[in-house]
Short mmCIF file of C-alpha atoms in Angstrom, two decimals:
data_model
loop_
_atom_site.label_atom_id
_atom_site.label_comp_id
_atom_site.label_asym_id
_atom_site.label_seq_id
_atom_site.Cartn_x
_atom_site.Cartn_y
_atom_site.Cartn_z
CA MET A 10 -46.11 44.44 -25.66
CA PHE A 11 -47.95 45.05 -22.37
CA ARG A 12 -48.53 41.33 -21.87
CA SER A 13 -44.89 40.60 -22.58
CA VAL A 14 -43.71 43.17 -20.06
CA LYS A 15 -46.25 42.05 -17.48
CA ALA A 16 -45.35 38.38 -17.95
CA SER A 17 -41.65 39.12 -17.61
CA ARG A 18 -42.21 41.07 -14.42
CA LEU A 19 -44.32 38.21 -13.06
CA THR A 20 -41.61 35.69 -13.99
CA ALA A 21 -38.96 37.82 -12.31
CA SER A 22 -41.16 38.23 -9.24
CA LEU A 23 -41.72 34.49 -8.96
CA LEU A 24 -38.01 33.83 -9.37
CA GLU A 25 -37.17 36.38 -6.72
CA GLY A 26 -39.56 34.70 -4.32
CA ALA A 27 -38.39 31.18 -5.10
CA PHE A 28 -34.71 32.05 -5.35
CA PRO A 29 -33.82 34.93 -2.99
CA TRP A 30 -30.17 34.17 -3.66
CA LEU A 31 -30.74 35.46 -7.22
CA PRO A 32 -31.78 39.07 -6.56
CA TRP A 33 -30.46 40.27 -9.90
CA VAL A 34 -33.18 38.42 -11.82
CA ALA A 35 -35.79 40.86 -10.50
CA GLN A 36 -33.80 43.90 -11.60
CA PRO A 37 -34.86 45.44 -14.97
CA GLN A 38 -31.29 45.69 -16.21
CA PHE A 39 -30.97 41.91 -16.06
CA HIS A 40 -34.23 40.91 -17.71
CA LEU A 41 -32.30 39.98 -20.81
CA ALA A 42 -31.56 36.81 -18.86
CA VAL A 43 -35.16 35.73 -19.43
CA GLY A 44 -35.15 36.81 -23.05
CA GLU A 45 -37.08 40.07 -22.70
CA LYS A 46 -35.02 42.56 -24.67
CA SER A 47 -37.87 45.06 -24.58
CA LEU A 48 -37.64 45.40 -20.83
CA CYS A 49 -33.92 46.08 -20.94
CA GLN A 50 -34.48 48.60 -23.69
CA GLN A 51 -37.07 50.38 -21.55
CA SER A 52 -34.96 50.30 -18.39
CA ASP A 53 -33.07 53.39 -17.32
CA VAL A 54 -30.08 51.21 -16.39
CA ALA A 55 -28.06 49.54 -19.12
CA PRO A 56 -27.69 45.76 -18.78
CA ASP A 57 -24.54 44.55 -17.06
CA ALA A 58 -22.32 43.12 -19.80
CA PRO A 59 -20.99 40.12 -17.83
CA MET A 60 -24.51 39.08 -16.80
CA ARG A 61 -26.81 40.10 -19.61
CA ASP A 62 -26.74 36.92 -21.69
CA TYR A 63 -27.18 34.31 -18.95
CA GLY A 64 -30.17 32.16 -19.84
CA MET A 65 -32.92 30.93 -17.60
CA GLU A 66 -31.66 27.33 -17.58
CA LEU A 67 -28.25 28.32 -16.18
CA LEU A 68 -29.73 30.81 -13.71
CA CYS A 69 -32.03 28.16 -12.28
CA ARG A 70 -29.21 25.61 -12.18
CA ALA A 71 -27.01 28.08 -10.29
CA LYS A 72 -28.81 27.38 -7.00
CA SER A 73 -27.94 23.69 -6.94
CA LEU A 74 -24.38 24.57 -7.93
CA GLY A 75 -24.07 26.94 -4.99
CA TRP A 76 -23.28 29.99 -7.13
CA THR A 77 -24.05 33.55 -6.04
CA ALA A 78 -24.58 36.55 -8.30
CA GLU A 79 -20.95 37.52 -7.76
CA THR A 80 -19.81 34.04 -8.78
CA MET A 81 -21.81 34.28 -11.99
CA ARG A 82 -20.31 37.66 -12.88
CA LYS A 83 -16.76 36.46 -12.23
CA LEU A 84 -17.44 33.33 -14.22
CA ARG A 85 -18.42 35.33 -17.28
CA VAL A 86 -15.50 37.76 -16.90
CA HIS A 87 -12.87 35.05 -16.47
CA SER A 88 -14.13 32.38 -18.82
CA MET A 89 -16.08 34.27 -21.52
CA SER A 90 -17.90 31.00 -22.13
CA THR A 91 -21.48 30.59 -23.32
CA ASP A 92 -24.25 29.11 -21.21
CA LYS A 93 -24.08 25.98 -23.31
CA ARG A 94 -20.35 25.49 -22.62
CA ILE A 95 -20.77 26.10 -18.90
CA LEU A 96 -23.65 23.64 -18.65
CA GLU A 97 -21.76 21.05 -20.72
CA VAL A 98 -18.81 21.21 -18.32
CA VAL A 99 -21.12 20.90 -15.33
CA GLU A 100 -22.86 17.90 -16.93
CA TRP A 101 -19.46 16.36 -17.67
CA LEU A 102 -18.47 16.76 -14.03
CA ASN A 103 -21.77 15.15 -13.06
CA SER A 104 -20.98 12.22 -15.35
CA LEU A 105 -17.84 11.62 -13.30
CA GLY A 106 -19.99 11.13 -10.23
CA ILE A 107 -19.45 14.67 -8.91
CA ALA A 108 -22.54 16.17 -7.30
CA ASP A 109 -23.76 19.62 -8.34
CA LYS A 110 -22.47 21.34 -5.21
CA ASP A 111 -18.96 19.92 -5.66
CA ALA A 112 -19.04 20.59 -9.39
CA GLY A 113 -20.10 24.15 -8.69
CA ASP A 114 -17.22 24.55 -6.23
CA VAL A 115 -14.73 23.31 -8.83
CA VAL A 116 -15.96 25.81 -11.41
CA ARG A 117 -16.15 28.61 -8.83
CA ARG A 118 -12.54 28.11 -7.75
CA PHE A 119 -11.22 27.56 -11.26
CA PRO A 120 -13.58 29.42 -13.64
CA ARG A 121 -11.26 28.97 -16.61
CA VAL A 122 -12.07 25.28 -16.61
CA VAL A 123 -15.31 26.07 -18.50
CA SER A 124 -13.31 27.57 -21.34
CA HIS A 125 -12.32 24.01 -22.32
CA LYS A 126 -14.44 21.68 -24.39
CA THR A 127 -15.62 18.59 -22.54
CA ASP A 128 -13.84 16.41 -25.11
CA THR A 129 -10.57 18.12 -24.16
CA LEU A 130 -11.25 17.65 -20.46
CA GLN A 131 -12.07 13.99 -20.96
CA GLU A 132 -8.92 13.42 -22.98
CA ARG A 133 -6.82 15.15 -20.34
CA VAL A 134 -8.20 13.05 -17.50
CA GLU A 135 -7.81 9.83 -19.50
CA SER A 136 -4.28 10.84 -20.43
CA LEU A 137 -3.45 11.51 -16.80
CA ALA A 138 -4.85 8.13 -15.78
CA TRP A 139 -2.79 6.41 -18.45
CA LYS A 140 0.48 8.26 -17.80
CA LEU A 141 0.34 7.74 -14.03
CA ASN A 142 -1.14 4.26 -14.21
CA LEU A 143 -4.09 5.42 -12.12
CA SER A 144 -7.68 4.38 -12.20
CA LYS A 145 -10.07 6.87 -13.78
CA ALA A 146 -11.52 7.48 -10.32
CA GLN A 147 -8.08 8.54 -9.05
CA ALA A 148 -7.47 10.71 -12.11
CA PHE A 149 -10.86 12.36 -11.57
CA GLN A 150 -9.87 13.02 -7.96
CA ILE A 151 -6.75 14.81 -9.15
CA PHE A 152 -8.86 16.81 -11.54
CA ILE A 153 -11.29 17.82 -8.78
CA SER A 154 -8.39 18.88 -6.55
CA TYR A 155 -6.57 20.69 -9.33
CA PRO A 156 -8.85 21.43 -12.31
CA MET A 157 -6.13 23.54 -13.92
CA VAL A 158 -4.53 20.25 -14.97
CA ALA A 159 -6.87 20.53 -17.94
CA SER A 160 -4.83 23.44 -19.24
CA LYS A 161 -1.54 21.58 -19.02
CA SER A 162 -0.34 20.16 -22.30
CA ASP A 163 0.79 16.56 -22.69
CA GLU A 164 4.27 17.94 -23.29
CA LYS A 165 4.23 19.76 -19.94
CA LEU A 166 3.07 16.63 -18.13
CA ALA A 167 5.71 14.53 -19.92
CA ILE A 168 8.46 16.95 -18.88
CA THR A 169 7.36 16.75 -15.23
CA PHE A 170 7.21 12.95 -15.21
CA SER A 171 10.47 12.61 -17.11
CA TYR A 172 12.37 14.91 -14.76
CA LEU A 173 11.10 13.16 -11.61
CA SER A 174 12.14 9.85 -13.18
CA THR A 175 15.71 11.13 -13.65
CA LEU A 176 15.87 11.60 -9.86
CA GLY A 177 15.34 7.87 -9.45
CA ILE A 178 11.71 8.13 -8.39
CA PRO A 179 9.79 5.09 -9.68
CA PRO A 180 6.52 5.60 -11.63
CA ASP A 181 4.29 4.42 -8.78
CA ARG A 182 5.87 6.97 -6.42
CA ILE A 183 5.45 9.76 -8.98
CA ALA A 184 1.78 8.80 -9.26
CA LYS A 185 1.44 8.96 -5.48
CA MET A 186 3.16 12.37 -5.38
CA VAL A 187 0.72 13.79 -7.94
CA PHE A 188 -2.27 12.19 -6.23
CA ASN A 189 -1.25 13.68 -2.84
CA TYR A 190 -0.37 17.09 -4.28
CA PRO A 191 -1.96 17.70 -7.72
CA PRO A 192 -0.59 21.31 -8.03
CA LEU A 193 2.77 19.62 -8.51
CA LEU A 194 1.75 19.42 -12.18
CA GLY A 195 1.67 23.20 -12.39
CA LEU A 196 5.20 23.77 -11.05
CA ASP A 197 8.35 24.39 -13.03
CA ILE A 198 9.51 21.19 -11.45
CA GLU A 199 13.20 21.29 -12.35
CA ALA A 200 13.64 24.89 -11.16
CA LYS A 201 11.73 24.19 -7.95
CA VAL A 202 13.70 21.06 -7.11
CA ASN A 203 17.01 22.78 -7.81
CA SER A 204 16.14 25.74 -5.57
CA PHE A 205 15.10 23.39 -2.76
CA ARG A 206 18.22 21.30 -3.14
CA ALA A 207 20.39 24.41 -2.86
CA VAL A 208 18.63 25.57 0.34
CA PHE A 209 18.85 22.19 2.08
CA LYS A 210 22.43 21.75 0.94
CA SER A 211 23.54 25.11 2.34
CA CYS A 212 21.58 24.90 5.62
CA CYS A 213 21.90 21.27 6.65
CA ASP A 214 23.87 19.40 3.99
CA VAL A 215 21.08 16.90 3.31
CA PRO A 216 22.25 13.89 1.27
CA GLU A 217 20.67 13.53 -2.16
CA HIS A 218 18.88 10.27 -1.35
CA ARG A 219 17.25 11.79 1.72
CA PHE A 220 16.32 14.91 -0.19
CA VAL A 221 14.54 12.80 -2.85
CA LYS A 222 12.81 10.75 -0.17
CA MET A 223 11.59 13.98 1.43
CA MET A 224 10.06 15.13 -1.85
CA THR A 225 8.29 11.85 -2.47
CA SER A 226 6.94 11.66 1.10
CA TYR A 227 5.86 15.30 1.39
CA PRO A 228 5.34 16.62 -2.16
CA ARG A 229 3.24 19.56 -0.95
CA ALA A 230 6.39 21.01 0.61
CA LEU A 231 7.40 21.89 -2.96
CA GLY A 232 4.78 24.60 -2.78
CA ILE A 233 6.96 26.58 -0.33
CA SER A 234 9.11 29.36 -1.72
CA ALA A 235 12.89 29.02 -1.34
CA GLU A 236 12.94 32.28 0.66
CA THR A 237 10.35 31.02 3.15
CA LEU A 238 12.13 27.70 3.44
CA THR A 239 15.44 29.42 4.20
CA GLN A 240 13.85 31.57 6.92
CA LYS A 241 12.32 28.52 8.65
CA LEU A 242 15.56 26.54 8.55
CA LYS A 243 17.57 29.46 9.94
CA TYR A 244 15.11 29.89 12.80
CA LEU A 245 15.30 26.19 13.72
CA GLN A 246 19.07 26.53 13.62
CA SER A 247 18.93 29.56 15.93
CA ILE A 248 17.09 27.65 18.69
CA GLY A 249 19.52 24.76 18.58
CA VAL A 250 17.48 22.09 16.78
CA GLU A 251 19.73 19.36 15.37
CA LYS A 252 20.11 19.43 11.61
CA SER A 253 19.02 15.81 11.42
CA HIS A 254 15.49 16.98 12.35
CA PHE A 255 15.30 19.81 9.80
CA VAL A 256 13.82 17.94 6.86
CA ARG A 257 11.12 16.19 8.88
CA LEU A 258 10.13 19.38 10.70
CA VAL A 259 10.05 21.66 7.68
CA VAL A 260 8.19 19.43 5.27
CA SER A 261 5.65 18.00 7.71
CA SER A 262 4.61 20.92 9.89
CA VAL A 263 6.80 24.00 10.22
CA TRP A 264 6.64 25.14 6.58
CA GLY A 265 3.12 26.54 7.01
CA LEU A 266 3.73 28.35 10.31
CA SER A 267 4.53 31.99 10.93
CA ILE A 268 7.82 32.44 12.76
CA GLU A 269 6.67 35.56 14.61
CA ASN A 270 3.06 34.59 15.34
CA LYS A 271 3.40 30.85 15.95
CA MET A 272 6.88 29.44 16.32
CA LYS A 273 8.41 32.05 18.62
CA PRO A 274 5.43 32.19 21.04
CA ASN A 275 5.57 28.39 21.51
CA VAL A 276 9.31 28.51 22.19
CA GLU A 277 8.74 31.33 24.71
CA TRP A 278 6.06 29.19 26.37
CA LEU A 279 8.64 26.48 26.98
CA LYS A 280 11.07 29.02 28.43
CA ASP A 281 8.38 30.27 30.81
CA LYS A 282 7.88 26.71 32.04
CA GLY A 283 11.54 26.41 32.96
CA CYS A 284 12.96 24.54 29.97
CA SER A 285 16.57 25.26 29.08
CA GLU A 286 17.67 26.06 25.52
CA GLU A 287 18.99 22.52 25.15
CA GLU A 288 15.71 21.03 26.37
CA ILE A 289 13.71 23.27 24.04
CA ALA A 290 15.78 22.11 21.08
CA LYS A 291 15.12 18.47 22.03
CA VAL A 292 11.39 19.00 22.50
CA VAL A 293 10.99 20.75 19.13
CA GLY A 294 13.13 18.11 17.44
CA ARG A 295 11.27 15.16 18.95
CA ASP A 296 7.71 16.41 18.43
CA ARG A 297 7.36 17.70 14.89
CA LEU A 298 3.96 19.22 15.71
CA PHE A 299 4.85 21.09 18.89
CA LEU A 300 5.38 24.41 17.11
CA ALA A 301 1.92 24.06 15.58
CA TYR A 302 0.07 23.69 18.90
CA SER A 303 -1.98 26.67 20.04
CA ILE A 304 -0.93 28.42 23.25
CA GLU A 305 -4.48 27.87 24.51
CA LYS A 306 -4.12 24.11 24.09
CA LEU A 307 -0.72 24.09 25.79
CA ASP A 308 -2.08 26.06 28.77
CA ARG A 309 -5.22 23.90 29.00
CA ASN A 310 -3.27 20.63 29.11
CA TYR A 311 -0.80 22.08 31.59
CA ASP A 312 -3.67 23.06 33.93
CA ILE A 313 -5.25 19.58 33.61
CA LEU A 314 -2.01 17.92 34.67
CA LYS A 315 -1.76 20.30 37.62
CA LYS A 316 -5.27 19.34 38.72
CA LEU A 317 -4.28 15.67 38.54
CA GLY A 318 -1.67 16.37 41.19
CA LEU A 319 1.52 16.79 39.17
CA SER A 320 3.93 19.48 40.32
CA ASP A 321 5.48 21.99 37.91
CA GLU A 322 8.68 19.96 38.00
CA ASP A 323 6.78 16.74 37.29
CA ILE A 324 5.00 18.30 34.31
CA VAL A 325 8.23 19.60 32.79
CA ARG A 326 9.84 16.18 33.29
CA VAL A 327 6.84 14.40 31.75
CA PHE A 328 6.79 16.84 28.86
CA LYS A 329 10.48 16.36 28.11
CA SER A 330 9.98 12.60 28.18
CA ASN A 331 6.82 12.67 26.06
CA PRO A 332 6.47 16.03 24.18
CA LYS A 333 3.43 14.77 22.31
CA ILE A 334 1.42 14.84 25.52
CA PHE A 335 0.55 18.48 24.87
CA GLY A 336 -0.91 17.63 21.50
CA LEU A 337 -3.44 15.30 23.10
CA ALA A 338 -6.97 16.26 24.13
CA LEU A 339 -6.49 15.64 27.85
CA ASP A 340 -9.99 16.93 28.53
CA GLY A 341 -11.57 14.66 25.93
CA VAL A 342 -13.84 11.67 26.54
CA ASN A 343 -11.22 9.17 25.35
CA MET A 344 -8.58 10.51 27.74
CA GLN A 345 -11.02 10.57 30.65
CA SER A 346 -11.68 6.89 29.93
CA LYS A 347 -7.94 6.22 30.24
CA PHE A 348 -7.80 8.06 33.55
CA ASN A 349 -10.75 5.98 34.77
CA PHE A 350 -8.98 2.80 33.61
CA VAL A 351 -5.90 3.72 35.67
CA SER A 352 -7.89 4.39 38.83
CA THR A 353 -10.39 1.50 38.63
CA LYS A 354 -8.46 -1.30 36.88
CA LEU A 355 -4.85 -0.59 37.69
CA ARG A 356 -5.79 0.93 41.04
CA GLU A 357 -3.20 3.66 40.71
CA GLU A 358 -3.41 7.36 41.45
CA VAL A 359 -3.72 8.98 37.98
CA GLY A 360 -1.28 11.86 38.51
CA GLN A 361 1.43 9.65 39.98
CA PHE A 362 0.92 7.05 37.25
CA ILE A 363 1.35 9.66 34.51
CA ALA A 364 4.48 10.99 36.22
CA LYS A 365 5.97 7.47 36.24
CA PHE A 366 4.64 6.36 32.85
CA PRO A 367 3.99 9.41 30.60
CA SER A 368 3.95 7.42 27.33
CA PHE A 369 0.85 5.60 28.61
CA LEU A 370 -1.24 8.54 27.38
CA ASN A 371 -0.23 7.79 23.79
CA LEU A 372 -1.50 4.20 23.91
CA SER A 373 -4.95 3.14 22.73
CA LEU A 374 -7.32 2.05 25.48
CA LYS A 375 -9.33 -0.34 23.28
CA LYS A 376 -6.48 -1.78 21.21
CA ARG A 377 -3.66 -1.94 23.76
CA LEU A 378 -4.31 -1.05 27.41
CA ALA A 379 -7.58 -2.90 28.12
CA PRO A 380 -6.86 -6.15 26.20
CA ARG A 381 -3.30 -6.40 27.59
CA PHE A 382 -4.61 -5.91 31.13
CA ALA A 383 -7.35 -8.53 30.62
CA PHE A 384 -4.89 -11.08 29.18
CA CYS A 385 -2.45 -10.56 32.05
CA ARG A 386 -5.23 -11.22 34.55
CA LYS A 387 -6.36 -14.27 32.55
CA CYS A 388 -2.82 -15.59 32.79
CA GLY A 389 -2.89 -15.25 36.57
CA MET A 390 -0.84 -12.06 36.94
CA GLU A 391 -2.11 -10.15 39.98
CA GLY A 392 -1.07 -6.83 41.47
CA PRO A 393 0.69 -3.97 39.66
CA LEU A 394 1.74 -4.78 36.11
CA PRO A 395 5.15 -3.84 34.70
CA LYS A 396 5.39 -1.00 32.19
CA LEU A 397 6.50 -3.54 29.58
CA ALA A 398 3.05 -5.15 29.76
CA PHE A 399 1.68 -2.16 27.86
CA THR A 400 4.59 -0.81 25.85
CA ALA A 401 6.18 -3.96 24.42
CA ALA A 402 5.42 -5.35 20.96
CA ASP A 403 3.18 -8.42 20.95
CA LYS A 404 6.04 -10.87 20.59
CA THR A 405 8.05 -9.36 23.45
CA PHE A 406 4.92 -9.08 25.58
CA CYS A 407 4.21 -12.79 25.17
CA GLU A 408 7.82 -13.93 25.67
CA SER A 409 8.91 -11.65 28.49
CA VAL A 410 5.75 -10.65 30.38
CA VAL A 411 3.04 -13.34 30.27
CA LYS A 412 5.26 -16.16 28.97
CA ARG A 413 2.57 -17.52 26.70
CA PRO A 414 2.61 -18.41 22.97
CA LEU A 415 2.01 -15.52 20.61
CA GLU A 416 -0.77 -17.53 18.94
CA GLU A 417 -2.67 -17.78 22.23
CA TYR A 418 -2.59 -14.01 22.68
CA GLY A 419 -3.59 -13.55 19.04
CA ALA A 420 -6.67 -15.76 19.51
CA PHE A 421 -7.54 -13.94 22.74
CA LEU A 422 -7.18 -10.55 21.07
CA THR A 423 -9.44 -11.57 18.17
CA LYS A 424 -12.16 -12.68 20.59
CA TRP A 425 -11.68 -9.59 22.73
CA GLU A 426 -12.12 -7.24 19.78
CA ALA A 427 -15.23 -9.12 18.65
CA ASP A 428 -16.76 -8.98 22.15
CA HIS A 429 -15.99 -5.29 22.58
CA ARG A 430 -16.80 -4.06 19.09
CA GLY A 431 -18.97 -0.97 18.91
#
């Protein structure tokens, strides 16, 4: 008996030293985990029910899975699964090419997944791959993103797919919707779609075909409640945004923003800079991400433009012409390279150039500005280049600016990219 107790204490001590993230192993009330009932019987503290029957194999594996003591307790409470079942699920996840840490994260976030047999999980993933015409790798990705798909019956999945098909959405688009937003499989899809349709119909009279296109393009928007959606649409309406912009704004950016803490402060920022209500409505409508920008970023970019020599009036005019300018990292290395290009290659004053040509900041230096400039010089064009030299599509650039065959520019561009790769 003495040797048994002494050995158990030594084991616990070694574990505590090797695995400080497992402090419970060294506590007498948890020594049942290493199979020493006598120690638990002698302890003054009764063993914790959710923890008492974890075996040594699972406890040691917990470190590589990234599980804490609290995770282990919650896992037992929520799943009521045996060590063997938990380890089988982890091994199954490993067999899909999922590393321990990621597998541990899946189980931690969705502990009920270990209540399923691995055969059931495998069948569910294979069924999903077959129904959506996905590769197993894609089906596994859906499973990793939304493990609760394992608890959805084939009938539930069939109802979801069938209903989306009745809306005229082809199978490949349904597959893409699920792949981009796996929780879609957990929604009461018909009720959700009907509630969304009613909100968009009442607020902006969105045609059915555009409504369906919105769902297929931004399926995660279906995770918004009808009440939240209504509030966002009414706010956009109150600041004068055209209804034609509602769908794009709501589903792509605005749906996740707080009206009081995010949307209103950004609108007030525009007012402080001298924008009229009509101009604010246009800015918000044109740049779907403006309401998501932080005030700190807006102020920082405004100050940078001031330092470049633009007046307050110039900045407001530039901003109205190119609202996305405030979403750019004007203090970043890439943007500084563009400023250097303007001053050294184009020989223009940066502030004045931005005031005249604000959309220049949206163009890629490596893929558009530098190669276009080099080709113009190669073709004998000296002095200031027209705005069209940088903004036009390749065909228009060749026909109207340099007056050279498109194939010649294509060959030049290929060589340019090879010479300047890296």
